[in-house]
Coordinates of C-alpha atoms in Angstrom, one line a residue:
M1 CA -42.0 2.9 -10.6
P2 CA -40.2 5.1 -13.2
I3 CA -37.7 7.7 -12.1
A4 CA -38.5 11.3 -13.1
P5 CA -36.2 12.8 -15.7
D6 CA -35.2 15.7 -13.5
R7 CA -34.0 13.2 -10.9
L8 CA -31.9 11.3 -13.4
D9 CA -30.2 14.4 -14.7
K10 CA -29.1 15.3 -11.2
F11 CA -26.7 12.3 -11.1
T12 CA -25.7 12.2 -14.7
F13 CA -23.1 14.2 -16.6
M14 CA -21.6 14.1 -20.1
A15 CA -17.9 13.3 -20.7
S16 CA -17.2 16.9 -21.7
Q17 CA -18.5 18.1 -18.3
G18 CA -15.9 16.2 -16.2
H19 CA -12.4 17.4 -15.5
F20 CA -9.2 16.1 -13.8
N21 CA -8.2 17.8 -10.6
D22 CA -4.5 18.6 -11.0
D23 CA -4.1 21.5 -8.5
P24 CA -1.7 20.2 -5.8
E25 CA -3.4 22.4 -3.1
V26 CA -6.9 21.1 -3.9
I27 CA -5.6 17.5 -3.9
K28 CA -3.8 18.0 -0.6
R29 CA -7.0 19.5 1.0
N30 CA -9.2 16.7 -0.3
C31 CA -6.8 14.0 0.9
K32 CA -6.8 15.6 4.4
L33 CA -10.5 15.9 4.3
I34 CA -11.0 12.2 3.6
G35 CA -8.1 11.0 5.7
V36 CA -5.8 9.7 2.9
E37 CA -2.1 10.2 2.9
P38 CA -0.8 9.9 -0.7
P39 CA 2.6 8.1 -1.0
T40 CA 5.8 10.1 -1.5
P41 CA 7.5 9.7 -4.9
E42 CA 10.1 7.4 -3.3
E43 CA 7.4 5.3 -1.6
Q44 CA 5.5 5.1 -4.9
A45 CA 8.6 4.0 -6.8
Y46 CA 9.3 1.3 -4.2
I47 CA 5.7 0.0 -4.4
A48 CA 5.8 -0.1 -8.2
E49 CA 9.1 -1.9 -8.3
Q50 CA 8.1 -4.5 -5.7
W51 CA 4.7 -5.0 -7.4
E52 CA 6.4 -5.8 -10.7
K53 CA 8.8 -8.3 -9.0
R54 CA 6.1 -10.1 -6.9
F55 CA 3.0 -10.0 -9.0
D56 CA 3.3 -13.5 -10.4
V57 CA 4.7 -15.0 -7.3
E58 CA 2.6 -13.8 -4.3
D59 CA -1.1 -14.5 -4.0
D60 CA -2.0 -11.9 -1.3
L61 CA 0.0 -9.0 -2.7
S62 CA -1.5 -5.6 -2.1
T63 CA -0.4 -2.0 -2.3
D64 CA -1.3 -1.6 1.4
K65 CA 1.0 -4.5 2.3
L66 CA 3.8 -3.0 0.2
R67 CA 3.2 0.4 1.7
A68 CA 3.5 -1.0 5.3
E69 CA 6.6 -2.9 4.3
Y70 CA 8.2 0.3 2.9
A71 CA 7.4 2.2 6.2
R72 CA 8.9 -0.6 8.3
K73 CA 12.1 -0.9 6.2
K74 CA 12.5 2.9 6.1
A75 CA 12.1 3.1 9.9
L76 CA 14.8 0.3 10.3
G77 CA 17.1 2.1 7.9
E78 CA 17.1 -0.7 5.4
L79 CA 16.2 1.7 2.5

């Protein structure tokens, strides 16, 4: 069964119609709405540094794991 053109257009947009959301307040509101807490700049730097060091060595490396490690080390005062 073919899909009617008006239904297709509803879910399609051209590249020129999209835009990046760079307003900090909108980003903060959206993160709160969906329950995501973006990392702080310090946390992001730690995750990026550790990712580069461990990428070839660890098989189960994930940013979630590194984020939890950062929180644990920060709470223990190791950072």
